[in-house]
Every structure is written in C-alpha cells, then in structure tokens.
XYZ file of C-alpha atoms in Angstrom:
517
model
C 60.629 65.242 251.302
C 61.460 65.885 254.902
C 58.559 67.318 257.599
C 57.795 67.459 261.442
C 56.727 64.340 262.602
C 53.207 63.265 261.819
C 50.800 60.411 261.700
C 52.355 57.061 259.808
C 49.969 57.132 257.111
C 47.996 53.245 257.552
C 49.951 50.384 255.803
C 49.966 46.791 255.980
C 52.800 46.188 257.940
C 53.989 47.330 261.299
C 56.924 50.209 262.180
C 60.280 48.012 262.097
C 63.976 48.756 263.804
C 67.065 48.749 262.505
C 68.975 45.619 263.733
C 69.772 45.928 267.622
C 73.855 46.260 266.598
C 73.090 48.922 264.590
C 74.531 51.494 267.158
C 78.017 50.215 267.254
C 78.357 50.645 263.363
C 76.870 54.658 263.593
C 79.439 55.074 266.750
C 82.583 53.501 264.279
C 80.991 55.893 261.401
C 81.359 58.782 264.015
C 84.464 57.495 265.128
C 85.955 57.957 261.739
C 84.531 61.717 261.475
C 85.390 62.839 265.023
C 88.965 61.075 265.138
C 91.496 63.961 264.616
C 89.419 66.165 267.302
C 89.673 63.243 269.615
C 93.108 63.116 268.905
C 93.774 66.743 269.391
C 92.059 66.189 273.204
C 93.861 63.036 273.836
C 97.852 64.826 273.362
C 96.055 68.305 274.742
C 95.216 67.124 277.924
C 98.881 65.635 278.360
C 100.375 69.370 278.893
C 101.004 71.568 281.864
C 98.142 70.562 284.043
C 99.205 74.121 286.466
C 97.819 75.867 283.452
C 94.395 76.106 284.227
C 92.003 74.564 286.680
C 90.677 71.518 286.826
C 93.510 70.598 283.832
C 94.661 67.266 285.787
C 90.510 66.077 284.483
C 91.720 67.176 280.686
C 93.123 63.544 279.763
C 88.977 62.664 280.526
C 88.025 64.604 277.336
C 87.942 61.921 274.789
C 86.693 59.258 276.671
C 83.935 61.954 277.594
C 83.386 62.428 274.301
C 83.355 58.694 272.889
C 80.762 58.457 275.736
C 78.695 61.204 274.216
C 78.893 59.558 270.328
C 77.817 56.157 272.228
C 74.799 57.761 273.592
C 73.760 59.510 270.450
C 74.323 56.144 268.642
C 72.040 54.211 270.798
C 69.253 57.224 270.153
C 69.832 57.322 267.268
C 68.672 53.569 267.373
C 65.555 53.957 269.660
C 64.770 56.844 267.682
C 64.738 55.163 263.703
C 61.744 53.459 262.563
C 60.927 52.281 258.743
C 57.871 51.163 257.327
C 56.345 49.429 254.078
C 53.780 50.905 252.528
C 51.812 50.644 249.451
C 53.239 52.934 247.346
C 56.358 53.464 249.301
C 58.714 53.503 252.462
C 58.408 56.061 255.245
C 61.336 56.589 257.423
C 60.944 58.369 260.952
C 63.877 59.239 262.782
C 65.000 62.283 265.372
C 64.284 62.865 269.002
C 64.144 66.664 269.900
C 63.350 67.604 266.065
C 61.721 64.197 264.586
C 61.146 63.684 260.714
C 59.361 61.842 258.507
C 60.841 61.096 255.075
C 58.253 59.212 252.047
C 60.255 57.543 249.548
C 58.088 56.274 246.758
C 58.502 52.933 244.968
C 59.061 54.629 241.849
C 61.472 57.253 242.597
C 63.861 54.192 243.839
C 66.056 53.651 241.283
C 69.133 51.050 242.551
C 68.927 49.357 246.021
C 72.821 48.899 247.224
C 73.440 46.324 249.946
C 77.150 46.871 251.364
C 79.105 44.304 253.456
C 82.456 45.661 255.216
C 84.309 42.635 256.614
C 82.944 44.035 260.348
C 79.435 44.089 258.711
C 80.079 39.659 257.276
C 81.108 39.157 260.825
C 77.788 40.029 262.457
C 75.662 38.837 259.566
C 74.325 42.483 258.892
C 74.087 44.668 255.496
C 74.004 48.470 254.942
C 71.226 49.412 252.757
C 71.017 52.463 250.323
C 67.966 53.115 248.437
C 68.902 55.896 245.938
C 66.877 57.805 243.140
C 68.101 59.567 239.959
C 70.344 62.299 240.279
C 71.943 63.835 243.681
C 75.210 62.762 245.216
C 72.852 61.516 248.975
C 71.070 58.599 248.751
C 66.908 58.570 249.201
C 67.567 56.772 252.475
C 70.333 54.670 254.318
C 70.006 51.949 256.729
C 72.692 51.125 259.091
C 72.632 48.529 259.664
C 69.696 46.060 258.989
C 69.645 41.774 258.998
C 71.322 40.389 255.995
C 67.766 38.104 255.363
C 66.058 41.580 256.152
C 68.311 43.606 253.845
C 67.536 40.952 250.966
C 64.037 40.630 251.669
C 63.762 44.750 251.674
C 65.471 44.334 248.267
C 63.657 42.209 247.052
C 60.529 44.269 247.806
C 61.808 46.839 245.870
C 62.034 45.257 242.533
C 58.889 43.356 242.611
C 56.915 46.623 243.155
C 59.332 47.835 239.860
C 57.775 44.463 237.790
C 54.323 45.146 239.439
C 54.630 42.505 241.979
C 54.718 44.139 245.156
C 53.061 43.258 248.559
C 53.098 45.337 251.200
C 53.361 41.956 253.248
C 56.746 40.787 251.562
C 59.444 41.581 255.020
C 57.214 41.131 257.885
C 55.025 37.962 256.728
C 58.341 36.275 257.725
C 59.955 36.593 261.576
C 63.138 36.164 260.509
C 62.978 39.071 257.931
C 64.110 36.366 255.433
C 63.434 36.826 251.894
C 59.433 35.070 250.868
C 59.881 31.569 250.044
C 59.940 30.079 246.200
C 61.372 33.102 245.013
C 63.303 32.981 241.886
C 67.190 33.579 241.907
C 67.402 34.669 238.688
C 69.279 34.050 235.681
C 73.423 35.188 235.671
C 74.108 36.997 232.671
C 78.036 37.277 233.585
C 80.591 35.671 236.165
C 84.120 35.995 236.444
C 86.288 33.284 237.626
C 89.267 33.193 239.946
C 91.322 33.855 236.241
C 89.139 36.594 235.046
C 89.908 38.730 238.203
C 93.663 38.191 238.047
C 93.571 39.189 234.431
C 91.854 42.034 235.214
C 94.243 43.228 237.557
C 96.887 42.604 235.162
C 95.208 44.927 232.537
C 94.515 47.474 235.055
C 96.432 50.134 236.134
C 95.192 50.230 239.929
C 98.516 49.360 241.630
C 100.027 52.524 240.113
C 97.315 54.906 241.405
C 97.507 53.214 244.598
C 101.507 53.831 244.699
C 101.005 57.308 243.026
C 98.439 58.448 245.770
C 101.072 56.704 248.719
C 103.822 58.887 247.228
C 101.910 62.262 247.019
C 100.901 61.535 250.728
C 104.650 60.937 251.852
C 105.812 63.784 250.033
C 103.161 66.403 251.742
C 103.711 64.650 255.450
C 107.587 64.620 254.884
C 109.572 67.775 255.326
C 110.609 69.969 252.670
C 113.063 68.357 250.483
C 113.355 65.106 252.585
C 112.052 62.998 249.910
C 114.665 64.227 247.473
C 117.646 63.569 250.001
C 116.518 60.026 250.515
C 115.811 59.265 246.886
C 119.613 61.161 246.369
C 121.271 58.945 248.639
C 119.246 55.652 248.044
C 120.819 56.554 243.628
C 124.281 57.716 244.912
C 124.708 54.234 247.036
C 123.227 51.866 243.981
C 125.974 53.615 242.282
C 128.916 53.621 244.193
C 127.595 49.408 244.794
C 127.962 49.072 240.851
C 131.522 50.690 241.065
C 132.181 48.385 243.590
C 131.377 45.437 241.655
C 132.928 47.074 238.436
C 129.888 46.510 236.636
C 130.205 49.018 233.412
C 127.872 50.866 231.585
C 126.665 48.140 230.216
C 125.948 46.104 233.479
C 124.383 49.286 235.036
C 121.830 49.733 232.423
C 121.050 46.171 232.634
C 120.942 46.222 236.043
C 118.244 49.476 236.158
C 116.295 47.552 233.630
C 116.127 44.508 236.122
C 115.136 47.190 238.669
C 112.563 48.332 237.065
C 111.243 45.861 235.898
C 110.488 44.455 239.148
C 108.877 47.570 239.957
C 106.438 46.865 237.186
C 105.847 43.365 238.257
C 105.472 44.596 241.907
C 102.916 47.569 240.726
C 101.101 44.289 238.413
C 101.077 42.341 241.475
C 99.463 44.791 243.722
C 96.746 45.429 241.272
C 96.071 41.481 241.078
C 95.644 41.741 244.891
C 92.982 44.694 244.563
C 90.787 43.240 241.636
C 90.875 40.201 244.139
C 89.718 42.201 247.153
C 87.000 44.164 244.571
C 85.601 41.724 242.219
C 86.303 38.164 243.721
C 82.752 36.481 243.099
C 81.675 38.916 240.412
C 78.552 38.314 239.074
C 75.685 39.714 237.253
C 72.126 38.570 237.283
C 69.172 39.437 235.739
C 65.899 39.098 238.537
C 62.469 40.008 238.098
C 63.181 43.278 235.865
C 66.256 44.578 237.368
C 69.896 43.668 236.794
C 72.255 42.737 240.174
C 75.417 42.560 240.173
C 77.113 40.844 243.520
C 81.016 41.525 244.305
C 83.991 41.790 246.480
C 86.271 39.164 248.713
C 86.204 40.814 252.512
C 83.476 43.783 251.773
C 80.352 42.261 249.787
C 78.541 44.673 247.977
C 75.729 43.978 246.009
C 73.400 46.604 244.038
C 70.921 46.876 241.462
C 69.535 48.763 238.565
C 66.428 48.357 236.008
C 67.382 47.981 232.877
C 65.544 51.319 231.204
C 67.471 53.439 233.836
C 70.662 52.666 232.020
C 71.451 55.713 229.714
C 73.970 55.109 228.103
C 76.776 51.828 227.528
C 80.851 52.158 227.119
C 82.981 49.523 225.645
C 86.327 49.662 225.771
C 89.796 47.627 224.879
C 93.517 48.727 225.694
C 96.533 47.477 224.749
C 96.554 44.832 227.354
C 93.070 43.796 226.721
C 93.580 42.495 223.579
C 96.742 40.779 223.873
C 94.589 38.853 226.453
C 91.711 38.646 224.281
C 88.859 40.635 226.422
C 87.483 43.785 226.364
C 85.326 46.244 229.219
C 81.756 46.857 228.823
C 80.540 49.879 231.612
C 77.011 51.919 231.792
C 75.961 55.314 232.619
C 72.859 55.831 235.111
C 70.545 58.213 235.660
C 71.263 57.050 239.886
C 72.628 58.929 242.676
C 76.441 58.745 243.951
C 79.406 60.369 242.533
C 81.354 58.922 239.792
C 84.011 57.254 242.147
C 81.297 56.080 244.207
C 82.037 52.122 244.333
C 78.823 51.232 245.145
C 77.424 52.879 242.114
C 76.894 50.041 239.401
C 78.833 51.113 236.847
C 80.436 47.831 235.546
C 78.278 45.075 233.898
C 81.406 43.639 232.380
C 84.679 44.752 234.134
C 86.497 42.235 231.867
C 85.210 39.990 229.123
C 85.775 38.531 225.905
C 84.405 40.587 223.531
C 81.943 37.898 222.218
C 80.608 38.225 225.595
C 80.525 41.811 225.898
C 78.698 41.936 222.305
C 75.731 39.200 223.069
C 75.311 41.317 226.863
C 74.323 44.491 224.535
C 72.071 42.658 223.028
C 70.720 40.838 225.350
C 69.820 43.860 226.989
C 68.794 45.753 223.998
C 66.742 43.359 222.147
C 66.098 44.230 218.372
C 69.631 46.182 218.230
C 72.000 45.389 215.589
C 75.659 45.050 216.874
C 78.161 45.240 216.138
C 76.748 47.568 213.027
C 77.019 46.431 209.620
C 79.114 49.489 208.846
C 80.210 52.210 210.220
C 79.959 55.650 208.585
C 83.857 57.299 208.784
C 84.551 60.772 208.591
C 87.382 62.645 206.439
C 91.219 60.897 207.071
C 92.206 64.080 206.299
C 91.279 65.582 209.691
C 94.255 63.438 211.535
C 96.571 66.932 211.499
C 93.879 67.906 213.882
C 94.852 64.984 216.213
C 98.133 65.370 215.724
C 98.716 69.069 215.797
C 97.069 68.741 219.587
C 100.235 67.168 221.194
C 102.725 69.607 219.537
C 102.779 72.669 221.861
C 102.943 70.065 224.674
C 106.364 68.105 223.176
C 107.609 71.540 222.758
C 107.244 72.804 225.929
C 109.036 69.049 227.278
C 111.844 69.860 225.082
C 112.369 73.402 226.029
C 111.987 72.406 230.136
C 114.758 69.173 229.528
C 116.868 71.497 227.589
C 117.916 73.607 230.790
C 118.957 69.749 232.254
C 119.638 67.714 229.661
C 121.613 69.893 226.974
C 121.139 68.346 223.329
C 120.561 65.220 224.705
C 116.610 66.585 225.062
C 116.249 66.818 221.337
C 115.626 62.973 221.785
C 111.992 63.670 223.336
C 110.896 65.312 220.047
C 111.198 61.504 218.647
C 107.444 61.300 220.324
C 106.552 63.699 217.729
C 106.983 61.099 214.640
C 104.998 58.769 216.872
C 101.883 61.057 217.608
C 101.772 61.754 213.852
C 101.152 57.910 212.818
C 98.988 57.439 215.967
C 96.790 60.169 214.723
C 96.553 58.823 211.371
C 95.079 55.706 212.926
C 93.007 57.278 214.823
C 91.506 58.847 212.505
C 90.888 55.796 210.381
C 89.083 53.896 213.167
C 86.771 57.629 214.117
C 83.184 56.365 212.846
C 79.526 57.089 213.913
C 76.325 55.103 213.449
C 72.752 56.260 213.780
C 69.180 54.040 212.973
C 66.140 53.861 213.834
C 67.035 53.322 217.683
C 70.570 53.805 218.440
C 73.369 55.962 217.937
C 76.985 54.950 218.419
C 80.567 56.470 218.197
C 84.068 54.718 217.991
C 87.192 56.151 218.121
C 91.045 55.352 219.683
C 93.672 53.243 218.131
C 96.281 51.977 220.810
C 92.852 52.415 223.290
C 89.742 51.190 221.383
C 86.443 52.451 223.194
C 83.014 52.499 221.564
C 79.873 54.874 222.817
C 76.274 53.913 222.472
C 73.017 55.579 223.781
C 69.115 55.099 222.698
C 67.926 57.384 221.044
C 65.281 57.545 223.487
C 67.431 58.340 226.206
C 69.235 61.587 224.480
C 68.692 64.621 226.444
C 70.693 67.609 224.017
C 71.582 68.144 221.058
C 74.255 70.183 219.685
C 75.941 71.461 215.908
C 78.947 73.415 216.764
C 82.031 75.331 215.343
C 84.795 76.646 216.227
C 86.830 78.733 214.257
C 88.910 76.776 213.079
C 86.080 74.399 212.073
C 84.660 77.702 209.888
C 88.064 77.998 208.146
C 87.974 74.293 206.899
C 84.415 73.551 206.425
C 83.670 71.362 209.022
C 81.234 70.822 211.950
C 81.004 68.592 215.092
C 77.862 66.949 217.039
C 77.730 67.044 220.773
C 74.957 64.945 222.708
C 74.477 64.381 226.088
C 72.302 61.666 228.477
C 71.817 61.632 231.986
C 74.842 60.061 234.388
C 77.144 60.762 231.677
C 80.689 60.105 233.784
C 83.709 62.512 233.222
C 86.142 59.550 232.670
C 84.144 58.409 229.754
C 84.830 59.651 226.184
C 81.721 62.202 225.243
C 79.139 61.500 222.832
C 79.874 63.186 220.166
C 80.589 63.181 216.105
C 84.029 65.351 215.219
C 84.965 66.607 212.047
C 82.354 66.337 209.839
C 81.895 67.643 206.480
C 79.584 71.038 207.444
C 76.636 69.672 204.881
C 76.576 66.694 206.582
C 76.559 67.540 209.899
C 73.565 70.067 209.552
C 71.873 67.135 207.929
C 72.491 64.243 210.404
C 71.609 67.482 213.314
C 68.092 68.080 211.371
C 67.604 64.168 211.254
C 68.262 63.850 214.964
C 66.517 66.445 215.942
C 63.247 65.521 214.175
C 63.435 62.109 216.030
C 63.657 63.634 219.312
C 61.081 66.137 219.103
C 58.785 62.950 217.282
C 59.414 61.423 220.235
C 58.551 63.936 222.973
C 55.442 64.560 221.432
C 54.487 60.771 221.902
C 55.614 60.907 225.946
C-alpha cells in the first residue's frame, strides 16, 4: 500500500538508514540500466563537432550524466528511512513525491539476503522481504549491514513463531543479531563432492554454451557463423587426408572430438554448481526453513514451512547411476520462476534416503514412500507413444531432401519411443489419503508430485475427445506457485467410472475443508 507521506505511526524503535555505502550500489544498479544510452553519448559526441554548436562540450554528456545518477543515488540515501513496528515495517522514501509503504508481519512470506562478491567485500547484504504472489518484492533494501540484515531477518521469523519484539535491531548498536539466539538445526548440507556431482548430473554447461552460441549467431553477420564452422570442417578434413587417417581413423577421431566437448560442457557445469551451491545448506530456525548458498555471491533466504504448496522429486539418468535424487518445492512467494533467489531447492542433490526422511520430516504423520501405488490401464502407452510420431515423421521427411535414404535411419527412434512408452506407462501411478495426494510418472526421468490436500486450490474431470471414444477421463489440480518446468498435478487416463469417483471424493474433502476455515 503506497500513500503521500504521513505521520510514522508510534513504534518502539527509532527511523533507521540504509548503510552509508548504500549509494554506490543504487549508482552500479543504474549503471547497469543506463549503460547503452551512456554508450550511445560517449561515441556520439566523438563526431563532427562543426555540426552544431556547442558540439566540442558533447564528449561531457556521460560524465554529465553519471554525475546526475550519483546525485540521485545519494538522495535516494538521505531520502530512505525504515522502521520496526509492532505489527509491521514502514518504509518512507521520495523527496519531491515522498511515500510511505506498511508491510505487515504477516503478509511477509520469505526474507532473501543477497551477497554479490562487491556486496562480501564491504560486509553489506541486500534484503528482499517478499509476500505471496507478484513478480516485485514487498520491499528491497540496498544495501543494509550484514549484522543488520541478519538481525532484520531474524525479526521477521520470530514475529512468524510469535516471538517478536519490536526492540530486536536497535537494542543492539551494531545492528547485530540479539545475543543467545539459537542457530538452528541443519536439515541438509552438501559437501565439496555433492556440488561437483551435481554439476555432473546437470545440464547447466550446455545452456550456458547454447545461450553463448545464439548470442554469436544474432551479433555476427548473416551467414558468418556458417563460413567459419565450413572452413574450421573443411581444414579438420583435409588435416586427416594429410595424415591418411581412413574412415575408420576419422570417425574415431570425431568421437575423440566430441567427446571432449562433452567433458568440456561437464566441466563447465562443475564450475557453476561450485559458484551456486558451494556451502549449501538448509536449516530449520524458529519456524521457518533457511537455506544459505553460493561461493563469490552469498545468498541466503527463507520460507515457513506451511507456505510450501507443493514438493517435486525427481531422478534422471545420471542421478541414479550416482545414487541421488532432487527434491524441489513450490511457494506461494513472489519472484519469477528463474528468479535465483526464490527458494526453490531444499535438496538440489541427495540420496534418496535423504530426500525421503526431509518429506517427512517436514510433513510429520505422512506416509512415504506409499505402501502402494494405485496404477492406471498399461493399455494407454499407444497414447504415449502415438505423441512422438507426427514429430519423427516430419524429421524424416526434412533429412530426406539432405540425406537421401540414408534418413530412413531416424525412424529407428520410433521402435525406441514405443518401449519407452510402455514403461512409462507401467511406472504412471497416483495416491490419495486422508492428507496427501501424489503422482509418479517417467521412466528414463523418474519425478514424483505431492501436494496437501489442504493446499489444493482446483479441481478438474476432463475429456477430450478422444478420451470419450475410449472411455477414459483425466484429473487436473492446481496449488499456488505451481512452476512451468515442473510436471502438472494431474491423474491421466483413467477408467471414466473411476475418475468421476476419485473427482466426487476429492471434491467432498475440499469443500469439508473450506467450511472448517
């Protein structure tokens, strides 16, 4: 809620600044937004300086306007104040148009303290307080004390147990956190050989080299890339002539090529689960779960436990030859889903034994893993199958105009998708008690879903035609945070009955327990 400025409504503790270096990290946040205009100026002012008058002051422009950005920084550091109240934080801030912003304890969902390398070198934090829902957080501190940062953190989630004081940051001068305060217990750490098997599993390096590419290809001009990957193929190959090699030595040689490429892409992702989750760990203080990360940026946020809407498990390939396995969470928080200092991750690699007692551990009284899962008709793995026809089609028909014959060898996928349906459908399975409901699915990528009941927000029975012809129904449900690189809650290819039962069950529960909030 944002309003002219008015009164501070009386608290127990005084108005308090942001730290006094807080300027110089707006001005390199401006810096960063106003950098291609400043640009622009800088090579503008180089021209014909006969062109207009007063041109030969043009090459001034950007250091005018870095000037300008300087001074708003430093008001906007006079002009910020933030205080603790009893039921909340009020932030002032503005000098021609001046607001007041009230941020109640209980619509602050995660606290995120961020530490850029720049930030660990001046012992300062960013803070974000954030509620449910929106992509903006509630309010955003740059930059405050790392002590005060902690301490203002730590505020937070003893107001969430029902501990608060309204004393907690400025009883102490140096903003650090109150004395005999409990560090809390760690649920989860990962060791130097956790993170480097992570970034072997991961496929990080690749995205990174993917994006690098696209970005070469746009700034490059037209057909440059081509020519240069052209002659870099036409020169390995006259080398191999050269050294009389055969076909036999060139294929071995392209399979030493790449892979080296794969151990270079592997490597690379080693060196960014390093940089992201070096010191990973998660900790369960006074109500709220914590989880601390990253080798030159720190970040370290927090969620309650009963804002967590739904959980994610999940277990490639590579995961299990490694023995571990992924357990993630969906919250009802602010930030988008690539937001990275949205806690997402509780487990971003564990054994599975691990993974398993953390579920519990969090949701006391559940049963897991179930002791059975309910399946659904083997018969429906045509469905899976039939999906990645038209597209193996399509890749033989487009290879045909290069290739020749020799494209009929892509439609050996098709054998392939057929038996990886057919296991797919074998491992599809639901479970629903008194409390939680649950959905597995994959075969060469294992994932399970799991939500409260409680935390359920729709419910759905649908059909589509071809679901009419055969008989059969699906359930779609949704919670809050649900992230679009998760697999959906839902329940495919049901027997109709069934599914109309299991949607009347459900439904009863949820409206049963509405009627109680």
């Amino acid at each position: 809620m944002s309003e002219t400025d008015t009164d501070a409504t009386a608290t127990g503790t005084p108005d308090q600044r942001l730290h006094p270096w807080s300027w110089l990290f707006v001005l390199l946040q401006q810096l960063r937004q106003f950098i291609v205009p400043l640009l622009v100026l800088m090579f503008a002012g180089r021209g014909d300086h006969d062109a207009w008058p007063y041109a030969e002051y043009a090459e001034y422009a950007p250091l005018a306007g870095v000037l300008a950005l300087v001074v708003v920084s430093v008001l906007q550091y006079f002009t910020y104040r933030y205080r603790i109240g009893a039921e909340g934080i009020s932030i002032r801030s503005g000098l021609l148009q001046r607001n007041l912003r009230e941020i109640p304890f209980t619509r602050i969902h995660n606290v995120g303290v961020h530490q850029s390398l720049l930030h660990r070198l001046f012992g300062v934090a960013e803070v974000r307080l954030e509620s449910a829902g929106g992509n903006k957080p509630e309010g955003q501190m740059r930059v405050l004390g790392l002590q005060q940062a902690l301490a203002l953190e730590q505020l937070v989630r003893h107001h969430g147990s029902g501990a608060a004081t309204t004393t907690g940051i400025a009883e102490r001068p140096d903003g650090a956190a109150p004395a005999g305060q409990a560090e809390g217990r760690t649920l989860l750490s990962m060791p130097l050989g956790e993170v480097v098997r992570m970034g072997l599993v991961s496929n990080r390096g690749m995205l990174v080299v993917a994006a690098a590419a696209g970005l070469v290809a746009q700034a490059s001009p037209e057909r440059m890339m081509g020519n240069w990957l052209e002659q870099q193929v036409r020169g390995a190959a006259g080398y191999a002539e050269q050294l009389h090699l055969g076909w036999l030595g060139m294929a071995s040689a392209a399979l030493v090529l790449v892979a080296v490429a794969m151990a270079a892409i592997r490597l690379l992702s080693v060196a960014l689960a390093l940089s992201q989750y070096y010191g990973f760990r998660l900790i369960q203080t006074q109500g709220r779960l914590v989880v601390e990360r990253g080798l030159f940026a720190r970040l370290r946020t927090s969620v309650a436990p009963r804002r967590i809407q739904a959980w994610y498990q999940q277990e490639t390939l590579l995961h299990r030859w490694f023995g571990r396995r992924a357990l993630r969470i969906d919250t009802a928080t602010g930030g988008g889903e690539n937001d990275p200092r949205k806690l997402r991750e509780l487990a971003p690699i564990a054994t599975p034994a691990a993974c398993e007692a953390l579920f519990v551990h969090l949701l006391p009284g559940v049963q897991w893993p179930p002791a059975a899962w309910q399946g659904v008709p083997r018969r429906c793995w045509w469905r899976l199958f039939a999906s990645s026809v038209p597209w193996t089609v399509l890749l033989v028909a487009v290879l045909w105009w290069h290739l020749g014959p020799w494209s009929l060898l892509a439609a050996l996928w098709l054998p392939w998708s057929a038996y990886a349906a057919w296991q797919q459908a074998g491992r599809l399975g639901y479970v629903v008690d008194a409390r939680l409901l649950a959905v597995r699915g994959g075969w060469w990528s294992r994932w399970w879903r799991m939500a409260e009941l409680d935390k359920v927000q729709a419910l759905q029975l649908q059909r589509s035609p071809l679901d009419r012809l055969l008989g059969t129904a699906s359930l779609w449900l949704d919670t809050a945070g649900a992230g679009p690189l998760s697999p959906p809650l839902r329940i495919r290819f049901l027997p109709h009955a069934e599914a109309r039962a299991l949607h009347a069950r459900l439904g009863r529960v949820l409206a049963a327990r509405r009627m109680r909030w």
